mmCIF file of C-alpha atoms in Angstrom:
data_model
loop_
_atom_site.group_PDB
_atom_site.id
_atom_site.type_symbol
_atom_site.label_atom_id
_atom_site.label_comp_id
_atom_site.label_asym_id
_atom_site.label_seq_id
_atom_site.Cartn_x
_atom_site.Cartn_y
_atom_site.Cartn_z
ATOM 1 C CA MET A 1 -39.549 2.089 5.364
ATOM 2 C CA SER A 2 -37.902 5.309 6.498
ATOM 3 C CA SER A 3 -34.298 5.934 5.459
ATOM 4 C CA GLN A 4 -33.453 6.393 9.143
ATOM 5 C CA GLU A 5 -34.573 2.852 10.002
ATOM 6 C CA VAL A 6 -32.336 -0.191 10.305
ATOM 7 C CA ALA A 7 -32.773 -3.179 8.007
ATOM 8 C CA ILE A 8 -31.648 -6.738 8.747
ATOM 9 C CA LEU A 9 -30.823 -9.064 5.867
ATOM 10 C CA ASN A 10 -30.267 -12.811 5.919
ATOM 11 C CA VAL A 11 -28.212 -13.638 2.844
ATOM 12 C CA GLY A 12 -27.723 -17.377 2.501
ATOM 13 C CA GLY A 13 -27.632 -17.734 6.304
ATOM 14 C CA SER A 14 -25.320 -14.766 6.957
ATOM 15 C CA LYS A 15 -26.961 -11.829 8.714
ATOM 16 C CA PHE A 16 -26.241 -8.190 7.893
ATOM 17 C CA THR A 17 -27.478 -5.031 9.579
ATOM 18 C CA THR A 18 -27.418 -1.675 7.833
ATOM 19 C CA TRP A 19 -29.327 1.541 7.352
ATOM 20 C CA VAL A 20 -32.233 1.562 4.942
ATOM 21 C CA SER A 21 -30.597 4.587 3.296
ATOM 22 C CA THR A 22 -27.585 2.417 2.441
ATOM 23 C CA LEU A 23 -29.746 -0.109 0.613
ATOM 24 C CA ARG A 24 -31.407 2.755 -1.270
ATOM 25 C CA ARG A 25 -28.068 4.127 -2.463
ATOM 26 C CA PHE A 26 -28.998 3.041 -6.013
ATOM 27 C CA PRO A 27 -32.775 3.478 -6.363
ATOM 28 C CA GLU A 28 -32.999 1.244 -9.447
ATOM 29 C CA SER A 29 -31.397 -1.753 -7.725
ATOM 30 C CA ARG A 30 -33.284 -4.782 -6.457
ATOM 31 C CA LEU A 31 -32.161 -4.012 -2.898
ATOM 32 C CA ALA A 32 -33.966 -0.683 -3.074
ATOM 33 C CA ARG A 33 -37.095 -2.343 -4.512
ATOM 34 C CA MET A 34 -36.886 -5.038 -1.833
ATOM 35 C CA LEU A 35 -37.681 -2.462 0.840
ATOM 36 C CA ASN A 36 -41.006 -1.731 -0.838
ATOM 37 C CA GLY A 37 -41.912 -5.416 -1.016
ATOM 38 C CA ASN A 38 -41.803 -5.324 -4.813
ATOM 39 C CA ASP A 39 -39.400 -8.220 -5.392
ATOM 40 C CA HIS A 40 -40.428 -11.832 -4.865
ATOM 41 C CA GLU A 41 -36.798 -13.033 -4.462
ATOM 42 C CA PHE A 42 -36.659 -11.275 -1.091
ATOM 43 C CA ARG A 43 -38.979 -12.514 1.623
ATOM 44 C CA LEU A 44 -39.566 -10.918 4.990
ATOM 45 C CA VAL A 45 -39.103 -13.667 7.600
ATOM 46 C CA ASN A 46 -39.259 -12.811 11.303
ATOM 47 C CA GLY A 47 -38.423 -9.195 10.577
ATOM 48 C CA GLN A 48 -35.478 -10.065 8.327
ATOM 49 C CA PHE A 49 -35.201 -9.864 4.560
ATOM 50 C CA PHE A 50 -34.130 -13.310 3.384
ATOM 51 C CA VAL A 51 -32.497 -13.980 0.022
ATOM 52 C CA ASP A 52 -30.951 -17.272 -1.039
ATOM 53 C CA ARG A 53 -27.626 -15.899 -2.331
ATOM 54 C CA ASP A 54 -23.926 -16.055 -1.379
ATOM 55 C CA GLY A 55 -23.450 -14.356 1.989
ATOM 56 C CA THR A 56 -19.669 -14.164 1.752
ATOM 57 C CA LEU A 57 -19.772 -12.191 -1.493
ATOM 58 C CA PHE A 58 -22.527 -9.959 -0.125
ATOM 59 C CA ASN A 59 -19.933 -8.532 2.267
ATOM 60 C CA TYR A 60 -18.320 -6.821 -0.735
ATOM 61 C CA ILE A 61 -21.704 -5.761 -2.123
ATOM 62 C CA LEU A 62 -22.673 -4.064 1.140
ATOM 63 C CA ASP A 63 -19.259 -2.466 1.570
ATOM 64 C CA PHE A 64 -19.593 -0.992 -1.919
ATOM 65 C CA LEU A 65 -23.000 0.467 -1.041
ATOM 66 C CA ARG A 66 -21.612 1.996 2.139
ATOM 67 C CA THR A 67 -18.462 3.522 0.703
ATOM 68 C CA LEU A 68 -18.869 3.607 -3.089
ATOM 69 C CA GLN A 69 -15.501 1.866 -3.145
ATOM 70 C CA LEU A 70 -14.646 -1.661 -4.177
ATOM 71 C CA SER A 71 -11.968 -2.943 -1.812
ATOM 72 C CA LEU A 72 -10.934 -6.550 -2.317
ATOM 73 C CA PRO A 73 -8.315 -8.726 -0.570
ATOM 74 C CA THR A 74 -5.034 -9.180 -2.408
ATOM 75 C CA ASP A 75 -5.754 -12.893 -2.857
ATOM 76 C CA PHE A 76 -9.304 -12.371 -4.149
ATOM 77 C CA SER A 77 -10.046 -14.259 -7.374
ATOM 78 C CA ASP A 78 -13.858 -14.694 -7.575
ATOM 79 C CA TYR A 79 -14.416 -11.744 -9.907
ATOM 80 C CA GLN A 80 -16.901 -13.554 -12.137
ATOM 81 C CA ARG A 81 -18.958 -14.777 -9.192
ATOM 82 C CA LEU A 82 -18.978 -11.309 -7.626
ATOM 83 C CA GLN A 83 -19.983 -9.785 -10.963
ATOM 84 C CA ARG A 84 -22.810 -12.318 -11.149
ATOM 85 C CA GLU A 85 -24.004 -11.227 -7.707
ATOM 86 C CA ALA A 86 -23.819 -7.559 -8.740
ATOM 87 C CA ASP A 87 -25.926 -8.406 -11.804
ATOM 88 C CA PHE A 88 -28.443 -10.214 -9.596
ATOM 89 C CA TYR A 89 -28.875 -7.175 -7.349
ATOM 90 C CA GLU A 90 -28.951 -4.994 -10.483
ATOM 91 C CA LEU A 91 -26.061 -2.875 -9.260
ATOM 92 C CA HIS A 92 -24.983 -2.037 -12.770
ATOM 93 C CA SER A 93 -22.179 0.339 -11.779
ATOM 94 C CA LEU A 94 -20.537 -2.374 -9.710
ATOM 95 C CA ALA A 95 -21.061 -4.999 -12.422
ATOM 96 C CA ASP A 96 -19.488 -2.705 -15.009
ATOM 97 C CA LEU A 97 -16.550 -2.104 -12.704
ATOM 98 C CA LEU A 98 -15.984 -5.824 -12.197
ATOM 99 C CA SER A 99 -16.027 -6.363 -15.948
ATOM 100 C CA GLN A 100 -12.994 -4.070 -16.362
ATOM 101 C CA GLU A 101 -10.313 -6.680 -15.840
ATOM 102 C CA ASN A 102 -7.551 -4.252 -16.744
ATOM 103 C CA LEU A 103 -8.384 -2.219 -13.627
ATOM 104 C CA LEU A 104 -8.597 -5.251 -11.356
ATOM 105 C CA LYS A 105 -5.637 -7.236 -12.634
ATOM 106 C CA PRO A 106 -2.591 -7.126 -10.326
ATOM 107 C CA ARG A 107 0.364 -5.250 -11.740
ATOM 108 C CA PRO A 108 4.043 -5.790 -11.004
ATOM 109 C CA GLU A 109 5.942 -3.189 -9.033
ATOM 110 C CA ILE A 110 9.680 -3.145 -9.730
ATOM 111 C CA LEU A 111 12.356 -2.016 -7.315
ATOM 112 C CA GLU A 112 16.112 -2.066 -7.902
ATOM 113 C CA VAL A 113 18.919 -1.691 -5.378
ATOM 114 C CA ARG A 114 22.391 -0.770 -6.617
ATOM 115 C CA PHE A 115 25.220 -1.383 -4.187
ATOM 116 C CA LEU A 116 28.820 -0.197 -4.515
ATOM 117 C CA LEU A 117 31.492 -1.105 -1.982
ATOM 118 C CA GLN A 118 34.655 1.013 -2.076
ATOM 119 C CA GLU A 119 37.227 0.278 0.615
ATOM 120 C CA THR A 120 35.684 1.735 3.790
ATOM 121 C CA GLN A 121 32.548 3.162 2.176
ATOM 122 C CA ALA A 122 29.351 1.697 0.776
ATOM 123 C CA PHE A 123 26.968 3.494 -1.579
ATOM 124 C CA PHE A 124 23.317 2.671 -2.175
ATOM 125 C CA ARG A 125 20.893 3.814 -4.845
ATOM 126 C CA VAL A 126 17.315 2.533 -4.826
ATOM 127 C CA PHE A 127 15.102 2.906 -7.911
ATOM 128 C CA GLY A 128 11.375 2.172 -7.816
ATOM 129 C CA SER A 129 8.583 2.093 -10.383
ATOM 130 C CA CYS A 130 6.222 3.400 -7.680
ATOM 131 C CA SER A 131 7.211 6.806 -6.312
ATOM 132 C CA ASN A 132 5.112 6.307 -3.168
ATOM 133 C CA THR A 133 7.088 3.206 -2.252
ATOM 134 C CA ILE A 134 10.310 5.216 -2.518
ATOM 135 C CA GLU A 135 8.722 7.979 -0.436
ATOM 136 C CA VAL A 136 7.819 5.504 2.305
ATOM 137 C CA LEU A 137 11.281 3.930 2.204
ATOM 138 C CA ALA A 138 12.895 7.376 2.427
ATOM 139 C CA GLY A 139 10.954 7.918 5.645
ATOM 140 C CA ARG A 140 12.376 4.709 7.113
ATOM 141 C CA VAL A 141 16.030 5.050 6.091
ATOM 142 C CA ILE A 142 18.013 7.428 8.314
ATOM 143 C CA MET A 143 21.629 8.365 7.692
ATOM 144 C CA PHE A 144 23.747 9.708 10.550
ATOM 145 C CA THR A 145 27.137 11.382 10.653
ATOM 146 C CA GLU A 146 29.414 11.194 13.662
ATOM 147 C CA GLN A 147 30.828 14.424 15.075
ATOM 148 C CA SER A 148 33.222 14.935 17.948
ATOM 149 C CA LEU A 149 32.255 17.219 20.818
ATOM 150 C CA ARG A 150 35.506 18.888 21.794
ATOM 151 C CA GLN A 151 35.894 19.510 25.493
ATOM 152 C CA ASN A 152 38.392 21.321 27.632
ATOM 153 C CA TRP A 153 40.797 18.674 28.946
ATOM 154 C CA ASN A 154 41.509 20.694 32.090
ATOM 155 C CA ASN A 155 37.855 20.725 33.060
ATOM 156 C CA ASN A 156 36.986 17.251 31.808
ATOM 157 C CA PRO A 157 39.626 14.513 31.847
ATOM 158 C CA PHE A 158 37.413 12.134 29.805
ATOM 159 C CA PRO A 159 37.850 11.766 26.026
ATOM 160 C CA SER A 160 35.632 13.780 23.691
ATOM 161 C CA GLN A 161 32.108 12.444 23.185
ATOM 162 C CA LYS A 162 30.583 11.471 19.874
ATOM 163 C CA LEU A 163 27.375 13.047 18.587
ATOM 164 C CA LEU A 164 25.295 11.409 15.843
ATOM 165 C CA THR A 165 23.576 13.953 13.625
ATOM 166 C CA PRO A 166 20.938 12.945 11.037
ATOM 167 C CA LEU A 167 21.829 13.727 7.421
ATOM 168 C CA PRO A 168 19.342 14.328 4.606
ATOM 169 C CA LEU A 169 19.091 11.604 1.992
ATOM 170 C CA GLU A 170 19.670 12.409 -1.651
ATOM 171 C CA ARG A 171 16.553 12.319 -3.833
ATOM 172 C CA PRO A 172 17.632 12.732 -7.487
ATOM 173 C CA SER A 173 14.001 12.173 -8.480
ATOM 174 C CA HIS A 174 10.691 10.950 -7.086
ATOM 175 C CA HIS A 175 11.637 7.422 -8.125
ATOM 176 C CA ASP A 176 15.059 7.001 -6.515
ATOM 177 C CA LEU A 177 16.890 7.358 -3.257
ATOM 178 C CA VAL A 178 20.633 7.640 -2.494
ATOM 179 C CA PHE A 179 22.502 7.105 0.775
ATOM 180 C CA GLN A 180 25.824 5.783 2.043
ATOM 181 C CA CYS A 181 27.636 4.478 5.101
ATOM 182 C CA GLY A 182 31.203 3.910 6.238
ATOM 183 C CA THR A 183 34.183 6.160 6.850
ATOM 184 C CA ASP A 184 35.960 8.747 4.733
ATOM 185 C CA TYR A 185 38.129 11.835 5.122
ATOM 186 C CA SER A 186 36.858 15.334 4.504
ATOM 187 C CA ALA A 187 38.679 18.061 2.565
ATOM 188 C CA ASP A 188 40.364 19.257 5.781
ATOM 189 C CA ASP A 189 41.528 15.700 6.530
ATOM 190 C CA GLN A 190 38.914 15.076 9.229
ATOM 191 C CA LEU A 191 37.526 11.577 9.631
ATOM 192 C CA VAL A 192 33.860 11.421 8.628
ATOM 193 C CA THR A 193 31.812 8.460 9.791
ATOM 194 C CA ARG A 194 28.325 7.690 8.475
ATOM 195 C CA TYR A 195 25.815 5.222 9.881
ATOM 196 C CA VAL A 196 22.520 3.976 8.457
ATOM 197 C CA SER A 197 19.410 2.893 10.322
ATOM 198 C CA ILE A 198 16.259 1.428 8.747
ATOM 199 C CA LYS A 199 13.090 1.653 10.828
ATOM 200 C CA PRO A 200 11.747 -0.123 12.759
ATOM 201 C CA ASP A 201 15.245 -1.539 13.413
ATOM 202 C CA ASP A 202 17.041 0.801 15.841
ATOM 203 C CA ARG A 203 20.564 -0.337 15.009
ATOM 204 C CA LYS A 204 22.921 2.198 13.479
ATOM 205 C CA LEU A 205 25.059 0.257 11.048
ATOM 206 C CA ILE A 206 28.367 1.343 9.539
ATOM 207 C CA ASN A 207 29.197 -1.798 7.582
ATOM 208 C CA GLY A 208 27.830 -1.718 4.035
ATOM 209 C CA THR A 209 27.189 -5.452 3.830
ATOM 210 C CA ASN A 210 25.148 -5.312 7.036
ATOM 211 C CA VAL A 211 23.112 -2.384 5.728
ATOM 212 C CA LEU A 212 22.473 -4.267 2.481
ATOM 213 C CA GLY A 213 21.259 -7.310 4.410
ATOM 214 C CA LEU A 214 18.914 -5.194 6.514
ATOM 215 C CA LEU A 215 17.584 -3.425 3.417
ATOM 216 C CA VAL A 216 16.901 -6.738 1.666
ATOM 217 C CA ASP A 217 15.124 -8.102 4.765
ATOM 218 C CA THR A 218 13.002 -4.944 4.921
ATOM 219 C CA LEU A 219 11.930 -5.300 1.289
ATOM 220 C CA LEU A 220 11.127 -9.009 1.694
ATOM 221 C CA LYS A 221 8.892 -8.207 4.674
ATOM 222 C CA GLU A 222 7.061 -5.676 2.490
ATOM 223 C CA GLY A 223 6.125 -8.399 0.030
ATOM 224 C CA PHE A 224 8.920 -7.985 -2.509
ATOM 225 C CA HIS A 225 10.676 -10.993 -4.027
ATOM 226 C CA LEU A 226 14.274 -11.023 -5.188
ATOM 227 C CA VAL A 227 14.112 -11.897 -8.885
ATOM 228 C CA SER A 228 17.694 -11.332 -10.063
ATOM 229 C CA THR A 229 21.186 -10.165 -9.164
ATOM 230 C CA ARG A 230 23.791 -8.908 -11.578
ATOM 231 C CA THR A 231 26.901 -6.769 -11.837
ATOM 232 C CA VAL A 232 26.155 -3.494 -13.620
ATOM 233 C CA SER A 233 29.701 -2.135 -13.847
ATOM 234 C CA THR A 234 32.574 -4.599 -13.872
ATOM 235 C CA GLU A 235 35.118 -1.840 -13.268
ATOM 236 C CA GLU A 236 33.456 -0.427 -10.160
ATOM 237 C CA LYS A 237 31.753 -3.716 -9.263
ATOM 238 C CA VAL A 238 28.314 -2.185 -8.824
ATOM 239 C CA GLU A 239 25.957 -4.944 -7.735
ATOM 240 C CA CYS A 240 22.316 -4.710 -8.777
ATOM 241 C CA TYR A 241 19.499 -6.483 -6.919
ATOM 242 C CA SER A 242 16.101 -6.509 -8.644
ATOM 243 C CA PHE A 243 12.895 -7.010 -6.648
ATOM 244 C CA GLU A 244 9.278 -7.378 -7.685
ATOM 245 C CA ARG A 245 5.906 -7.602 -6.024
ATOM 246 C CA MET A 246 2.384 -7.763 -7.413
ATOM 247 C CA LYS A 247 0.046 -4.913 -6.616
ATOM 248 C CA ARG A 248 -3.627 -4.542 -7.261
ATOM 249 C CA PRO A 249 -5.670 -1.367 -6.771
ATOM 250 C CA GLU A 250 -6.486 -0.856 -3.119
ATOM 251 C CA ALA A 251 -9.907 0.430 -4.063
ATOM 252 C CA LEU A 252 -11.941 1.369 -7.075
ATOM 253 C CA PHE A 253 -14.210 4.178 -6.100
ATOM 254 C CA LEU A 254 -17.278 5.633 -7.661
ATOM 255 C CA THR A 255 -17.709 9.367 -8.072
ATOM 256 C CA ALA A 256 -20.839 11.104 -9.235
ATOM 257 C CA ASN A 257 -21.873 14.621 -10.150
ATOM 258 C CA GLN A 258 -24.907 14.032 -7.990
ATOM 259 C CA SER A 259 -25.674 11.594 -5.219
ATOM 260 C CA PRO A 260 -26.963 8.313 -6.667
ATOM 261 C CA GLU A 261 -29.660 8.362 -4.005
ATOM 262 C CA SER A 262 -31.002 11.704 -5.176
ATOM 263 C CA THR A 263 -31.259 10.710 -8.818
ATOM 264 C CA GLY A 264 -31.196 7.453 -10.669
ATOM 265 C CA GLY A 265 -29.674 9.145 -13.687
ATOM 266 C CA ALA A 266 -26.539 10.620 -12.121
ATOM 267 C CA GLN A 267 -23.478 10.142 -14.287
ATOM 268 C CA MET A 268 -20.942 7.892 -12.574
ATOM 269 C CA LYS A 269 -17.215 7.649 -13.029
ATOM 270 C CA LEU A 270 -15.187 4.630 -11.910
ATOM 271 C CA THR A 271 -11.635 5.448 -10.910
ATOM 272 C CA PRO A 272 -8.843 3.116 -9.699
ATOM 273 C CA MET A 273 -7.027 4.079 -6.510
ATOM 274 C CA HIS A 274 -3.753 2.184 -6.266
ATOM 275 C CA LYS A 275 -2.307 1.141 -2.955
ATOM 276 C CA GLN A 276 1.018 2.738 -2.183
ATOM 277 C CA LYS A 277 3.475 1.189 0.204
#
C-alpha cells in the first residue's frame, strides 16, 4: 500500500481511519507489517484490517503514532494494560515509556498563600512549587490604585472623578507573587486606595477578606485542595493557607535524531513534558 493511501482498522469493534504513513511510523512494528499482509493476527475483512484487541486503548496507540506524544487523561490508570497493548503491536518505544512509572506517576504541586491583615490594608504573598502556575496566576490578578482627577470647580461643579490605574505586581522570584489591597496614606499625606481583581471575575475588591475568599475559590476551581491553615507569625498574625493538587505529565514525547520512518535504527529519546497551569 502507498503511504498516501488511507487505511481503515477495526480494533475489537471500534473503527479507526488513518494514513498508511502513520501506521508505518515504526517500520519494525506489527502495524507496519500488517500492511504487507505478513501478520496473521490482522485479517483484511471487507476492506478493513480487523484485529481482536482493545479498541479503547488503541486510541492512545494511534495518537502516539500520529504525534509521537503520549497524552493520557488525568484519571487514567490502565498503564499495565496499555503497556501490554504496546508490546502486542511491538511498539517498543511506547512500551519502554509506559514501563517508566516515575515519569507517569502523578506528582503533588504545592501552593501557599500568606495573608496579613493590618488595619485598613491586606497583604498577600503566594508561593508555588511550579513557576508556571505562579506565572498564570500573575496574569489573572490585577491590582489597581485609585487617583483623583482634579477639575476646575468654576467650569465643572461636580466633584472630582476617580481613575483606577493598574499597578504592577511584585515578583520577588519566579515562584512567588506579592500584592495588596485597602487604603493607606502616602508620604505627602495623600490617601492611597488599592483594589484587586482576579480574572475572570470583574469585581474590583478593596476588602482583604473578600479578596482572600475570591483567591481561594479561584484555586479550588483550578483543582487545588486546601490541606492546612496555620498562623506563621503570632505577632503580626500572618495566616498561611496551604494548597495541593496532583499533576501528571501532560505528554511524554519522543524525539529522534532521524525520523523513525526513515530508519528503524534511529536513536530515540523519551522526554516528559509537564502540564503547567
